[in-house]
Each structure stands twice: as C-alpha cells, then as structure tokens.
Short mmCIF file of C-alpha atoms in Angstrom, two decimals:
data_model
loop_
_atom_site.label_atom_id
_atom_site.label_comp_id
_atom_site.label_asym_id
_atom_site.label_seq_id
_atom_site.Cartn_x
_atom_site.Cartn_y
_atom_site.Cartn_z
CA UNK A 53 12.65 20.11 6.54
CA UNK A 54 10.38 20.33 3.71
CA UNK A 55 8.12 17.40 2.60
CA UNK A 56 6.01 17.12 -0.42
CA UNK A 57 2.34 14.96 -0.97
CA UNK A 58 1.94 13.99 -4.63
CA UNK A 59 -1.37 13.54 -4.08
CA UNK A 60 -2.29 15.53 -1.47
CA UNK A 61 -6.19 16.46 -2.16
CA UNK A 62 -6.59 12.55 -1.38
CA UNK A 63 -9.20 12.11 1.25
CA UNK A 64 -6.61 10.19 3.25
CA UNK A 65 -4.24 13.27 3.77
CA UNK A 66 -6.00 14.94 6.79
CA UNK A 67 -5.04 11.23 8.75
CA UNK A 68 -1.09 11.83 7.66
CA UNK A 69 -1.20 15.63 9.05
CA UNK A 70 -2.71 14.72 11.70
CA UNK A 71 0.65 12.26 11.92
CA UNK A 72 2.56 15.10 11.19
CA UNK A 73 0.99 17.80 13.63
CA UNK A 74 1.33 15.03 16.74
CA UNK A 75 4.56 13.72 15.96
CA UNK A 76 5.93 16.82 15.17
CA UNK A 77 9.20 16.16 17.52
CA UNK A 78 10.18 12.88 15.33
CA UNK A 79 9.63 14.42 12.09
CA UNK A 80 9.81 18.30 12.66
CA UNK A 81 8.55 19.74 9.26
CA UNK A 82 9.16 23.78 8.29
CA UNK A 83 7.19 22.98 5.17
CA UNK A 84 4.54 20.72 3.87
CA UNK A 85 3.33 20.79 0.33
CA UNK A 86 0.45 19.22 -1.06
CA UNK A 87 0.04 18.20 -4.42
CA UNK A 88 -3.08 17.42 -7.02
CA UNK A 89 -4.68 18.68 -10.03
CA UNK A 90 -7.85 18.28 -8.74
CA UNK A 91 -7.87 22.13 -7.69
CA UNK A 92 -11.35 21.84 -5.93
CA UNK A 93 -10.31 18.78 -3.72
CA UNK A 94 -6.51 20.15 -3.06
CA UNK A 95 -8.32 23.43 -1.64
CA UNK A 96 -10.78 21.58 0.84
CA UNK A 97 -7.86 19.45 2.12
CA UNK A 98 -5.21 22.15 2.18
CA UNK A 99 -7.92 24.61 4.44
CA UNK A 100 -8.73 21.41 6.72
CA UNK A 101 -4.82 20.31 7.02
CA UNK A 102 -3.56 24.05 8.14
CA UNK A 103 -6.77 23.84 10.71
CA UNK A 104 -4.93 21.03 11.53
CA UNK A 105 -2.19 22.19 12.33
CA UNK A 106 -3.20 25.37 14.15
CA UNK A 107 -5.34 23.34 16.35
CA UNK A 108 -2.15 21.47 17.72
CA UNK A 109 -0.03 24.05 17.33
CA UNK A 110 2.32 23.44 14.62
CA UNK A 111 4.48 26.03 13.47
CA UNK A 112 4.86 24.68 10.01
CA UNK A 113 3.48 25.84 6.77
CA UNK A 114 1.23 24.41 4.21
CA UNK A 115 1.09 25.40 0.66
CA UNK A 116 -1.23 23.63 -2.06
CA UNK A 117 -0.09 23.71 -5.74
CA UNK A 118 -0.91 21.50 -8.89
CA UNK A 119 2.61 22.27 -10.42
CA UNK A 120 4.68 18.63 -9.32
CA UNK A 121 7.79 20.44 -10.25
CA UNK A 122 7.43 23.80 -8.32
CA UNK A 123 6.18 21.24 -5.29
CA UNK A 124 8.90 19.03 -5.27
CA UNK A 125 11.33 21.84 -5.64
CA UNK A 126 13.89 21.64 -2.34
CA UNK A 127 11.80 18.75 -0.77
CA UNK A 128 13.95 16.39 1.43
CA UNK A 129 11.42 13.63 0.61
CA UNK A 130 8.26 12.94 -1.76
CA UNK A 131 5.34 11.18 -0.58
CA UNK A 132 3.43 9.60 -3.40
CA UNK A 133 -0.28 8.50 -2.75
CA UNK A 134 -1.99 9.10 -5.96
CA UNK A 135 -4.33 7.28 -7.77
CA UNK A 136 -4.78 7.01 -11.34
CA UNK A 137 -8.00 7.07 -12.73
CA UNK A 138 -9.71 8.09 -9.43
CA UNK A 139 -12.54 5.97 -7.23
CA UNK A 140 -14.22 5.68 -11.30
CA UNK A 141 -11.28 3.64 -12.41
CA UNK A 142 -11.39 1.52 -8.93
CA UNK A 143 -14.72 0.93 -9.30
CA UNK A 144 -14.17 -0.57 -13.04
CA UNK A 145 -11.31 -2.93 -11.37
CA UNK A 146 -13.62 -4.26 -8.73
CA UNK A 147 -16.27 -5.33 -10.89
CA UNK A 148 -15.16 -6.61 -14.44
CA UNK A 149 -13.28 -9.56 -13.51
CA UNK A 150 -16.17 -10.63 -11.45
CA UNK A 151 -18.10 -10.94 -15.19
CA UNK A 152 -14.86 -14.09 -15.43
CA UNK A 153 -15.55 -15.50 -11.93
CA UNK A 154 -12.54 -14.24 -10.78
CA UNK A 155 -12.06 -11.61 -7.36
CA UNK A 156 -12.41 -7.95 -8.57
CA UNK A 157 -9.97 -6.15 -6.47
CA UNK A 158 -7.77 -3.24 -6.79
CA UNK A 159 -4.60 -4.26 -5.74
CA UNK A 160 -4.38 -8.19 -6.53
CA UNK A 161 -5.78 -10.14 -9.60
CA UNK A 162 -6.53 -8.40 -12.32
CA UNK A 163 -7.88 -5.43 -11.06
CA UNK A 164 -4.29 -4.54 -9.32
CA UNK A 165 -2.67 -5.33 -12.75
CA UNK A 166 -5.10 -2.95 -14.10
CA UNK A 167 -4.47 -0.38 -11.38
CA UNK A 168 -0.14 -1.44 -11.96
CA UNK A 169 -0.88 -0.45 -15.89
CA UNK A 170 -2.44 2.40 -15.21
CA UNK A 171 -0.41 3.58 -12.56
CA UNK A 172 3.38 2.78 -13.03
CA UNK A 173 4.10 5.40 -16.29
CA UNK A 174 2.85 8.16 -14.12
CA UNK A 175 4.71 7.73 -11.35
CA UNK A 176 7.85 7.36 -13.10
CA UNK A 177 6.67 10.82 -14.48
CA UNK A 178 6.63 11.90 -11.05
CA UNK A 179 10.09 10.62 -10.07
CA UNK A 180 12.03 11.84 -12.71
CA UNK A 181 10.70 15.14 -11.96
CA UNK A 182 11.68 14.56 -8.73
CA UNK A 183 14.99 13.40 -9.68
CA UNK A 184 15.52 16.80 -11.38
CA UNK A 185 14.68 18.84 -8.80
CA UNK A 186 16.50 17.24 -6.12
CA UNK A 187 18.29 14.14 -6.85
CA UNK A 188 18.88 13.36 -3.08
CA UNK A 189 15.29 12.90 -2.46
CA UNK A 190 13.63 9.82 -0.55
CA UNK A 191 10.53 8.70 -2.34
CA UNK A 192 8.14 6.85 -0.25
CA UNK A 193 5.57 4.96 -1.92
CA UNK A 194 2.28 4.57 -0.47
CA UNK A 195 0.85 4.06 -4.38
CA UNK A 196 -0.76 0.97 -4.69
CA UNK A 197 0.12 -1.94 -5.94
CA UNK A 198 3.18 -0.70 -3.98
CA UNK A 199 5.23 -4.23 -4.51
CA UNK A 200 5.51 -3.13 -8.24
CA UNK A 201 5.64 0.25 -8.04
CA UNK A 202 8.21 0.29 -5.60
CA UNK A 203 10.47 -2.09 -8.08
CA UNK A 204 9.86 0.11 -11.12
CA UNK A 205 10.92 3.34 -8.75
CA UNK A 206 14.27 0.66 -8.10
CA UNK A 207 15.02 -0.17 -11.40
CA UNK A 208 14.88 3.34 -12.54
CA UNK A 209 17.49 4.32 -9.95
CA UNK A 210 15.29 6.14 -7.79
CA UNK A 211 15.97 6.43 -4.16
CA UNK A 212 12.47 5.05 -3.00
CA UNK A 213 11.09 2.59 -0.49
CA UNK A 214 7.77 1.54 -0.44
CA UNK A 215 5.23 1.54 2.53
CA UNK A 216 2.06 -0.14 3.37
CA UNK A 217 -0.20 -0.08 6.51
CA UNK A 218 -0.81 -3.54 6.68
CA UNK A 219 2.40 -4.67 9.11
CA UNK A 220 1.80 -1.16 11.61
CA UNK A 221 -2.19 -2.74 12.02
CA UNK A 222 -1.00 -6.28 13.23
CA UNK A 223 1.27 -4.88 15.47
CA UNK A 224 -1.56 -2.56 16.85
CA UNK A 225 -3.67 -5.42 17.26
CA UNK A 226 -1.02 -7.95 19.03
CA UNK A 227 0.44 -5.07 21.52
CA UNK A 228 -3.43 -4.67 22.15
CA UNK A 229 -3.98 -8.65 22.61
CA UNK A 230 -0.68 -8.82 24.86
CA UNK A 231 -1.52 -5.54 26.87
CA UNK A 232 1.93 -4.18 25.73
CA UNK A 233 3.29 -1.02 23.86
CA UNK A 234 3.27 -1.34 20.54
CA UNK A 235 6.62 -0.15 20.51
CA UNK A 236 7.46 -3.36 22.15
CA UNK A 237 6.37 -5.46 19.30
CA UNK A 238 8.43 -6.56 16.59
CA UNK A 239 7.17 -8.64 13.77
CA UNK A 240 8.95 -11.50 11.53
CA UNK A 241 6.72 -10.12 8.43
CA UNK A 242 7.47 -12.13 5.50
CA UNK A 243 6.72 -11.83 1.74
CA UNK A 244 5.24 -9.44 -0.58
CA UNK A 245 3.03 -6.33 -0.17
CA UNK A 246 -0.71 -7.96 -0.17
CA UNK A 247 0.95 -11.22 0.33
CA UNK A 248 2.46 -11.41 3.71
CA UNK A 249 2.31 -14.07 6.80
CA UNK A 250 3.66 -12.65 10.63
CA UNK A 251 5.97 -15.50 11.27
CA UNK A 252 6.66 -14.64 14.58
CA UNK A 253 5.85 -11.94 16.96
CA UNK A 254 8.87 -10.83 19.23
CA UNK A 255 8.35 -8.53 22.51
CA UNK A 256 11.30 -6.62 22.69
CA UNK A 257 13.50 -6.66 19.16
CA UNK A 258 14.71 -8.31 16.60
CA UNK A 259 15.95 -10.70 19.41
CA UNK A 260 13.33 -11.09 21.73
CA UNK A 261 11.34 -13.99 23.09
CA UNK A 262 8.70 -15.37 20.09
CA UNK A 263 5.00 -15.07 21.79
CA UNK A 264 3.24 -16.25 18.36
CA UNK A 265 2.61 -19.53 19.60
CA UNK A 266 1.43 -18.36 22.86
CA UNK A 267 -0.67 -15.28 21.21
CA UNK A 268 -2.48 -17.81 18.57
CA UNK A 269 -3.75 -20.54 21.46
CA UNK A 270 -4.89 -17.40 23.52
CA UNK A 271 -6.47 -15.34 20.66
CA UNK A 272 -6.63 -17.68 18.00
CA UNK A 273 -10.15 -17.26 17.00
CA UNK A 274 -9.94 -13.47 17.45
CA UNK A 275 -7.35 -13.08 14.91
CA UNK A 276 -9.14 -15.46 12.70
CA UNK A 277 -12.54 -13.53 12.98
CA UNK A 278 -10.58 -10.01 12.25
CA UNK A 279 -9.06 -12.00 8.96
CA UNK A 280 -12.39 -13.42 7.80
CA UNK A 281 -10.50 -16.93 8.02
CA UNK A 282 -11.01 -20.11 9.71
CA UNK A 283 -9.76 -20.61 12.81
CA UNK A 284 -8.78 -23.85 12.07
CA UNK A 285 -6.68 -22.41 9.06
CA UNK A 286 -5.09 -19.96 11.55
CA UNK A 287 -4.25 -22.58 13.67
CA UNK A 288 -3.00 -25.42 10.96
CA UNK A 289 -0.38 -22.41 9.03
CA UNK A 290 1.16 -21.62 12.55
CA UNK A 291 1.19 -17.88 11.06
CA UNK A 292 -0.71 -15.19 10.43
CA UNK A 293 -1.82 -14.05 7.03
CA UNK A 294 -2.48 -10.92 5.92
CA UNK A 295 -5.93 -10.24 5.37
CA UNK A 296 -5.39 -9.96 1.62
CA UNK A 297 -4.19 -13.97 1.17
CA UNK A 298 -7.84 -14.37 2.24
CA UNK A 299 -8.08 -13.96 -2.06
CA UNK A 300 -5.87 -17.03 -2.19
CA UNK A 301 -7.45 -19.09 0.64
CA UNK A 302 -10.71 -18.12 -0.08
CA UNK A 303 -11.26 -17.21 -3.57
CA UNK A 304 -14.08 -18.85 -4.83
CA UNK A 305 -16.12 -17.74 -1.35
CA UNK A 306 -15.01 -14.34 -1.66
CA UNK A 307 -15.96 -14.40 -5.37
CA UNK A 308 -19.67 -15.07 -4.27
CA UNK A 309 -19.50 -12.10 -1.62
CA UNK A 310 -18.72 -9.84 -4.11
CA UNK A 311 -21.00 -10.48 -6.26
CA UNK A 312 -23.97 -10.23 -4.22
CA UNK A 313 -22.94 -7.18 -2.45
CA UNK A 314 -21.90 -3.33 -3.23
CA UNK A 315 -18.22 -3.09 -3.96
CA UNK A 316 -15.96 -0.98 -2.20
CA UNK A 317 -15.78 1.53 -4.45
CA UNK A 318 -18.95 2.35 -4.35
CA UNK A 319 -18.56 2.72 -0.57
CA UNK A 320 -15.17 4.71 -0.72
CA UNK A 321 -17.14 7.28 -3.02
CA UNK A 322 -19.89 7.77 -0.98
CA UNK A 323 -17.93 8.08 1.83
CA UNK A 324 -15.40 10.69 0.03
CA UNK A 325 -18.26 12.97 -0.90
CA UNK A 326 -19.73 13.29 2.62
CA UNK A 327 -15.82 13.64 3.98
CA UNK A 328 -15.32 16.32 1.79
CA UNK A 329 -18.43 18.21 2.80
CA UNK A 330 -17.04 17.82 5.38
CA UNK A 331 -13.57 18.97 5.15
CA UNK A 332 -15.03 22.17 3.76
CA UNK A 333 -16.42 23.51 6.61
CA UNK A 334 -13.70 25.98 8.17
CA UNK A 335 -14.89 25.20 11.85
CA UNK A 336 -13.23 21.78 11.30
CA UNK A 337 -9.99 21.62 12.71
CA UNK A 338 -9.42 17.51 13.23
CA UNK A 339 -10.02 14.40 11.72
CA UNK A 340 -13.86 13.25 11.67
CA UNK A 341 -14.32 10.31 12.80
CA UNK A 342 -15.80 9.24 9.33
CA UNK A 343 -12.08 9.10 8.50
CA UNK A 344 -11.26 5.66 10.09
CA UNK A 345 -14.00 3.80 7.83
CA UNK A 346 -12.17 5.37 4.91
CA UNK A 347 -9.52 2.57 5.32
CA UNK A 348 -5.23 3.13 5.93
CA UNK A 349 -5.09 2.76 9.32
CA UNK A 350 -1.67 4.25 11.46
CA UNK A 351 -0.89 5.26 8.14
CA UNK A 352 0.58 8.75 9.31
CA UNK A 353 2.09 6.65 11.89
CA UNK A 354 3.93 4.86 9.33
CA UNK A 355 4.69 7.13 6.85
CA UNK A 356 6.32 9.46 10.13
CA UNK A 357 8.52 6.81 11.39
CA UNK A 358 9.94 5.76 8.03
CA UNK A 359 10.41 9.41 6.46
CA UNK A 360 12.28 10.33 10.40
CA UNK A 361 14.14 7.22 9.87
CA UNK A 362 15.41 8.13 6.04
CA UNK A 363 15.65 11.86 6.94
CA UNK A 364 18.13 10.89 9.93
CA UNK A 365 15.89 12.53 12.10
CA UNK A 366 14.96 9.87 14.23
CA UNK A 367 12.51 7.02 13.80
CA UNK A 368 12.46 3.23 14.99
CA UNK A 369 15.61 1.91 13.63
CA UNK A 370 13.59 -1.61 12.77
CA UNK A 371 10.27 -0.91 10.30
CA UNK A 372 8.38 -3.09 7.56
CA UNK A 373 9.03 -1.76 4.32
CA UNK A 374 8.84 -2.71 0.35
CA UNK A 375 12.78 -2.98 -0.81
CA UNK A 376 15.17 -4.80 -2.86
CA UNK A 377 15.32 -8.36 -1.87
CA UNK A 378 19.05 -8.13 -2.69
CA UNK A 379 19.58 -12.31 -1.40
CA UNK A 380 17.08 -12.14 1.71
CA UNK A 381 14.89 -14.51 0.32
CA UNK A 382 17.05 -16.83 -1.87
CA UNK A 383 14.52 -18.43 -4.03
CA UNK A 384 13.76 -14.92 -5.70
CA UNK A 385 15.83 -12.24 -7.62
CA UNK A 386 17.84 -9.67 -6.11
CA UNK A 387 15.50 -6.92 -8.23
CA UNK A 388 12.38 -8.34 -6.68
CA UNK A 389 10.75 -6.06 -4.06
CA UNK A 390 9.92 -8.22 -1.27
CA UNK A 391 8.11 -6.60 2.22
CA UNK A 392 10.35 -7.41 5.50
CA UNK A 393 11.40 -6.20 8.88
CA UNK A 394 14.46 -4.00 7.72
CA UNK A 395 16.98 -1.69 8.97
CA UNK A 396 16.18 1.60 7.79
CA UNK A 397 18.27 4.82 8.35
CA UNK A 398 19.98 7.54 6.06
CA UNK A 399 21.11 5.21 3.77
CA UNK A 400 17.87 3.33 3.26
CA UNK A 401 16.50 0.17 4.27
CA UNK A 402 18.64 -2.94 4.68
CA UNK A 403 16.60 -6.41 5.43
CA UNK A 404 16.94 -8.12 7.96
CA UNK A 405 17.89 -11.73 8.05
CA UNK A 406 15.01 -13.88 7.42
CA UNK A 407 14.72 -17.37 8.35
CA UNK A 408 14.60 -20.38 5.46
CA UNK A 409 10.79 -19.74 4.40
CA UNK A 410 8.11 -22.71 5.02
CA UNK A 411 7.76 -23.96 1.04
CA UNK A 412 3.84 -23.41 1.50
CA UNK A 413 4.61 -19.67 1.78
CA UNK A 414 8.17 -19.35 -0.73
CA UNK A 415 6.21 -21.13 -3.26
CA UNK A 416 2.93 -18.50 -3.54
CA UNK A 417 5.71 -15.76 -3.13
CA UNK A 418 7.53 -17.32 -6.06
CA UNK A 419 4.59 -17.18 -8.60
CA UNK A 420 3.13 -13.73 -7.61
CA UNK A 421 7.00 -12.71 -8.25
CA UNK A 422 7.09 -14.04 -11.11
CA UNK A 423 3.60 -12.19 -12.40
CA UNK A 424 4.78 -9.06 -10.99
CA UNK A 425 7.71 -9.42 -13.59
CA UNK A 426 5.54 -9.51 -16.30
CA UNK A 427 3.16 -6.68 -14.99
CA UNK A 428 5.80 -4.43 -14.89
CA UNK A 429 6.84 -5.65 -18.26
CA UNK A 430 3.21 -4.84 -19.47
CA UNK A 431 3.51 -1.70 -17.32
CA UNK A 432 6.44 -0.12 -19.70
CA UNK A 433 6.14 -1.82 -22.84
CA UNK A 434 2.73 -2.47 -23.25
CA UNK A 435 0.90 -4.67 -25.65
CA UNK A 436 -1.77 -7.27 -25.24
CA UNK A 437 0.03 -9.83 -25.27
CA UNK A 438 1.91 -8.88 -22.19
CA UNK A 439 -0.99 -8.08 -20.54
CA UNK A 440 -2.19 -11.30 -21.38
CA UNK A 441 0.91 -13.03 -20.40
CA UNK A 442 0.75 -11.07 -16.97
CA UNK A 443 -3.26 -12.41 -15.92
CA UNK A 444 -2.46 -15.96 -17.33
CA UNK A 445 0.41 -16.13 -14.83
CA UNK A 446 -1.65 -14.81 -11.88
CA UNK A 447 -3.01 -17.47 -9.44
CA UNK A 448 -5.97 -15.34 -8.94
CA UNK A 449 -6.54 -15.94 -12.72
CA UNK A 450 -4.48 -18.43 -14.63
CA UNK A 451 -6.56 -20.53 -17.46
CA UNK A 452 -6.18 -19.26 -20.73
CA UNK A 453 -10.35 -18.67 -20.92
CA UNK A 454 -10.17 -16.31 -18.23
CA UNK A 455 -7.02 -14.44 -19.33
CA UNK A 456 -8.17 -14.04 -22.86
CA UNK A 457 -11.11 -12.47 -21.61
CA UNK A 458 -9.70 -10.57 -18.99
CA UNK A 459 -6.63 -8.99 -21.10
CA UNK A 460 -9.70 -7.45 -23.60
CA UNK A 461 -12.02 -6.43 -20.47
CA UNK A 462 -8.96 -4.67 -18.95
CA UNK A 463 -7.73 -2.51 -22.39
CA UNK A 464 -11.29 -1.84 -23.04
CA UNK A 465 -12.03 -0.47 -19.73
CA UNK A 466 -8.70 1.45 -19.52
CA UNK A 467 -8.07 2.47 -22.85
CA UNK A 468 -7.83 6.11 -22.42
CA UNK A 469 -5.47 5.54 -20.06
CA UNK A 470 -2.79 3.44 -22.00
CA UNK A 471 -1.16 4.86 -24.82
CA UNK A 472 -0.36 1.93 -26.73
CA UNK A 473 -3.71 1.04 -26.76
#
C-alpha cells in the first residue's frame, strides 16, 4: 500500500507517522511519500519520520520528493495538508480583520475566506494531478477550511472526503470523563467543519444508550471551561459546541482577546522553528513533546482509521467526516459538505441518519452554507465583488462597512497570491 503527504515537510507530519508506525496492523503501508517544495523542511521531516519508523520497527519506506506528480504516482490514497502562503500568510489572516473589529482567524470569518481564496486553486492543482496519475485514488483532506475544500474536491469529481480533528478530541475527552474506551464512544456530531454541536453521546454505537444528559450534569462545567464558554450556555443548548462556535457565541469578547494578546501565528512560528531544530538532530527518533502544543490532536489517529476504512483495510466502520450532504440535512443542498457520523468503507462515506435539527443550530448552519457558496464562487472565479459578496454574507462579518473594508484588506494582503487580482 503506498500513501502519499502533499505536504509532508509540515511540522505536523512526525504526529501522523507516528500514527502510521503504531498502527501499522490497521493501515499496513509498503510506502510512504512525502511531499513539499520547501526542500530544507521536507529533508528535516523525512530524516525524523524514517527515525520514526526504525524506532518502532516499521518495515516501510519513506521517500521525500518535491515533484507532486512523481509522488502521487501509484498511491492508493493522497493526503493533503498543505498550506498556502505558509505561517506568513496565517499570520496576515489573524490580524487584519481585527483593524474592522471583527475575529481574525484562519479558518472562519474572513481570515478562513482568505485562507479558502488562497487555498482552493491549488489544491484542485493537486487533484487533477492526482486524477492523472491514478484516477482510483482517495483524497483525504486535512486542508483547512476543509468544509469548502472538501466541496470544491466534490464538485470536481474527485474521490475525496474531508477530515478534521475536532470530533476524534471530544470523543477523547468524554471516554476520559466516563472512564470508558474511546472506542466505545459514538458521537451524534452535527453540522459543518468549525461549526459543529455533539448532540448526543452514545456508549456502544450508533444505537446505544444517550449519556449526554447524564455527562453534562456530571461534567458540565468541565466541558464548559475546556470550550472557554459559560457553563450556563452549556447547560441552556443541551449540546456541546465545538470550540470554534465560541466565534459566534462570543465574538465581540473574543475580539478584545485578540487584540490585546499575541496571535497564534506568531506562536505556531516560534514553535515551528524550535521543532525543527529539533527534528534535525539525527538522535531523534519520536515525537517531542513540543509537538502536542503545535495543535491537531489524534490527528494520525484519524487520518489512520479513515484511510484503513477507504482502503478496505480495516478501520471503524462509523467515523466523522466532511461529505456530500446528499438529503441528510434537508434544509441544505445535496452539494453542500456537511460534517456527520457516516458510514465509511470502500465506497466512501455514507451519512448516517440524522435527527430533525433544533432550528437554533439548522439556522447558523444555513447561513454559513450559504457563505461557503459564495466563497467557493470567489474561490474559482474571482473578482471583488464576489469576495465582497462572500464577507457581507458571513455572520462573523455582515454590514456592508465592514465588508467593503474587508474585501480591499483581503486582495491587498493576498494579492500575489490571486491571479485575478
């Protein structure tokens, strides 16, 4: 089985071969490539992830390249975790739309429609290349924002699901709060990526006995605390939010953290240069710990189980992913990528039934739908006035001030990377 990493000399990548080396009997790979053009990076990484492997005694090999299409060449699945621009660009997209009052973020607001712009002609780059090479190919998306990314991989005909760490973490945390395995918890995740709310948390299956209720009045205020939310929020929804409607909740408040404190850019880069001092020393053979600060979470966890699942190599047969909505949730187009418990095997992910959704929840879901329609309109087509029409749909944005300003902030601090511009 051969697996490739567009993006491989991320600072992420030893985490998902360390997946790889420990999980080895669930996804057994012959050959892992890693792929980046950053040729200094790609060879720190590539030394540290066949240390890696040697350590736990994988038998796999590792090559490095910055050629996408000799990489992808024969690959039974594409992993894409690249971004465009680098920590520089993130940086820019946590900090100008603070100038508006609005959160500077790089997946939401309109920082992630930045990131989207930036983002979504390159990858289709990378599929198509893909598609050449080996048109049976899973692509699994862990390219943020991964709710549109994933829909422009769809709509292009690509045979691509799209993954996020967010889902894996709760259920980490709950089998943790119930003393179970983790194994034995299964989530009614609703929504889209970055805007998601655990409905229900089921020991067992699809099937099994709900223990929300019970897991809220017990750890209620933990959960809360974790979230950076009000208990008394926590407890009034019924649900748990993801950590990223705390933008929605809590905008204005989050708005005045940001802006009296360094961003998280600023933190990822620092943290990325000492990892890969790090990484380049060749008596390193595991993950630092530095590693866990740098954020993604189970994400080789993740990213094993679904590739094992699509490969028909194993895998839990239940997993959160980004797919077609296809009728799940009614009030939304079948083309709209929604994030759900789903049925995933060699034919892809199928979602699971979902319950008629609280209007409280369907309606936010609704208008960021509706926003990522016109981002991925801006995405292809380009033009101001789509990017315009993009932030002054956004709830994170939405008065005609802020989008005005916004749409010129965003071109002029992106420019080089938009060729209609």
């Amino acid at each position: 089985m051969k697996l490739a990493v567009v993006g491989g000399g991320s600072t992420y990548t030893p985490e998902l071969i360390d997946g790889f080396a420990r999980l080895r009997d669930t996804l057994p790979i012959s050959e892992l490539v890693l792929i980046d053009p950053a040729a200094d990076r790609l060879e720190l990484v590539g030394g540290l992830a066949r240390r890696i492997f040697a350590r736990q005694g994988h038998s796999g090999t590792i090559t490095t390249t910055s050629d996408v299409d000799a990489g992808v060449a024969d690959a039974d699945a594409v992993l894409l975790q690249l971004r465009v621009g680098g920590q520089a660009a993130r940086l820019k997209d946590e900090t100008w739309p603070l100038e508006c009052g609005c959160v500077g973020q790089e997946t939401t607001g309109a920082g992630g429609l930045a990131k989207a712009l930036r983002t979504v002609p390159v990858v289709l780059d990378i599929a198509e290349r893909v598609r050449r090479a080996n048109p049976d190919a899973w692509i699994i998306d862990f390219t943020n924002p991964v709710g549109i990314v994933t829909r422009a991989l769809l709509r292009a005909g690509h045979k691509a699901v799209g993954l996020c760490n967010v889902a894996i973490g709760f259920q980490r945390k709950f089998a943790k709060l119930l003393d179970v395995a983790p194994s034995e918890v299964h989530l009614d995740h609703i929504g889209l990526n970055h805007l998601t709310w655990e409905t229900g948390v089921r020991i067992g299956g699809p099937e099994g006995a709900d223990v929300l209720p019970k897991l809220l009045a017990e750890h209620g205020g933990t959960i809360a605390a974790d979230l950076h939310l009000p208990a008394e929020l926590i407890g009034r929804l019924g649900v748990v939010p993801s950590y990223y409607l705390r933008y929605f909740y809590a905008h204005d408040e989050v708005v005045r953290e940001l802006a009296t404190k360094p961003s998280r850019a600023a933190e990822v880069a620092a943290m990325e240069k000492e990892l890969l001092e790090m990484y380049g020393d060749p008596a390193l053979d595991t993950k630092p710990e530095l590693l866990a600060k740098r954020g993604g979470a189970f994400y080789s966890e993740a990213a094993v189980d679904l590739a094992a699942a699509l490969l028909g190599g194993g895998g839990s047969p239940y997993q959160v992913v980004n797919t077609r909505n296809d009728g799940t949730l009614p009030f939304l187009p079948d083309d709209a990528v929604i994030e759900v418990q789903a049925a995933v095997g060699a034919e892809g992910a199928r979602p699971l039934p979902v319950p008629a959704v609280d209007p409280l929840f369907a309606g936010l879901i609704s208008h960021v739908t509706a926003y990522e329609d016109l981002a991925l309109d801006a995405a292809l087509r380009g033009g101001r006035d789509r990017v315009f029409k993009a932030l002054l749909s956004h709830p994170l944005t939405g008065q005609f001030e802020y989008a005005e300003a916004l749409t010129d902030k965003l071109i002029a601090h992106n420019r080089e990377h938009f060729a209609w511009a």
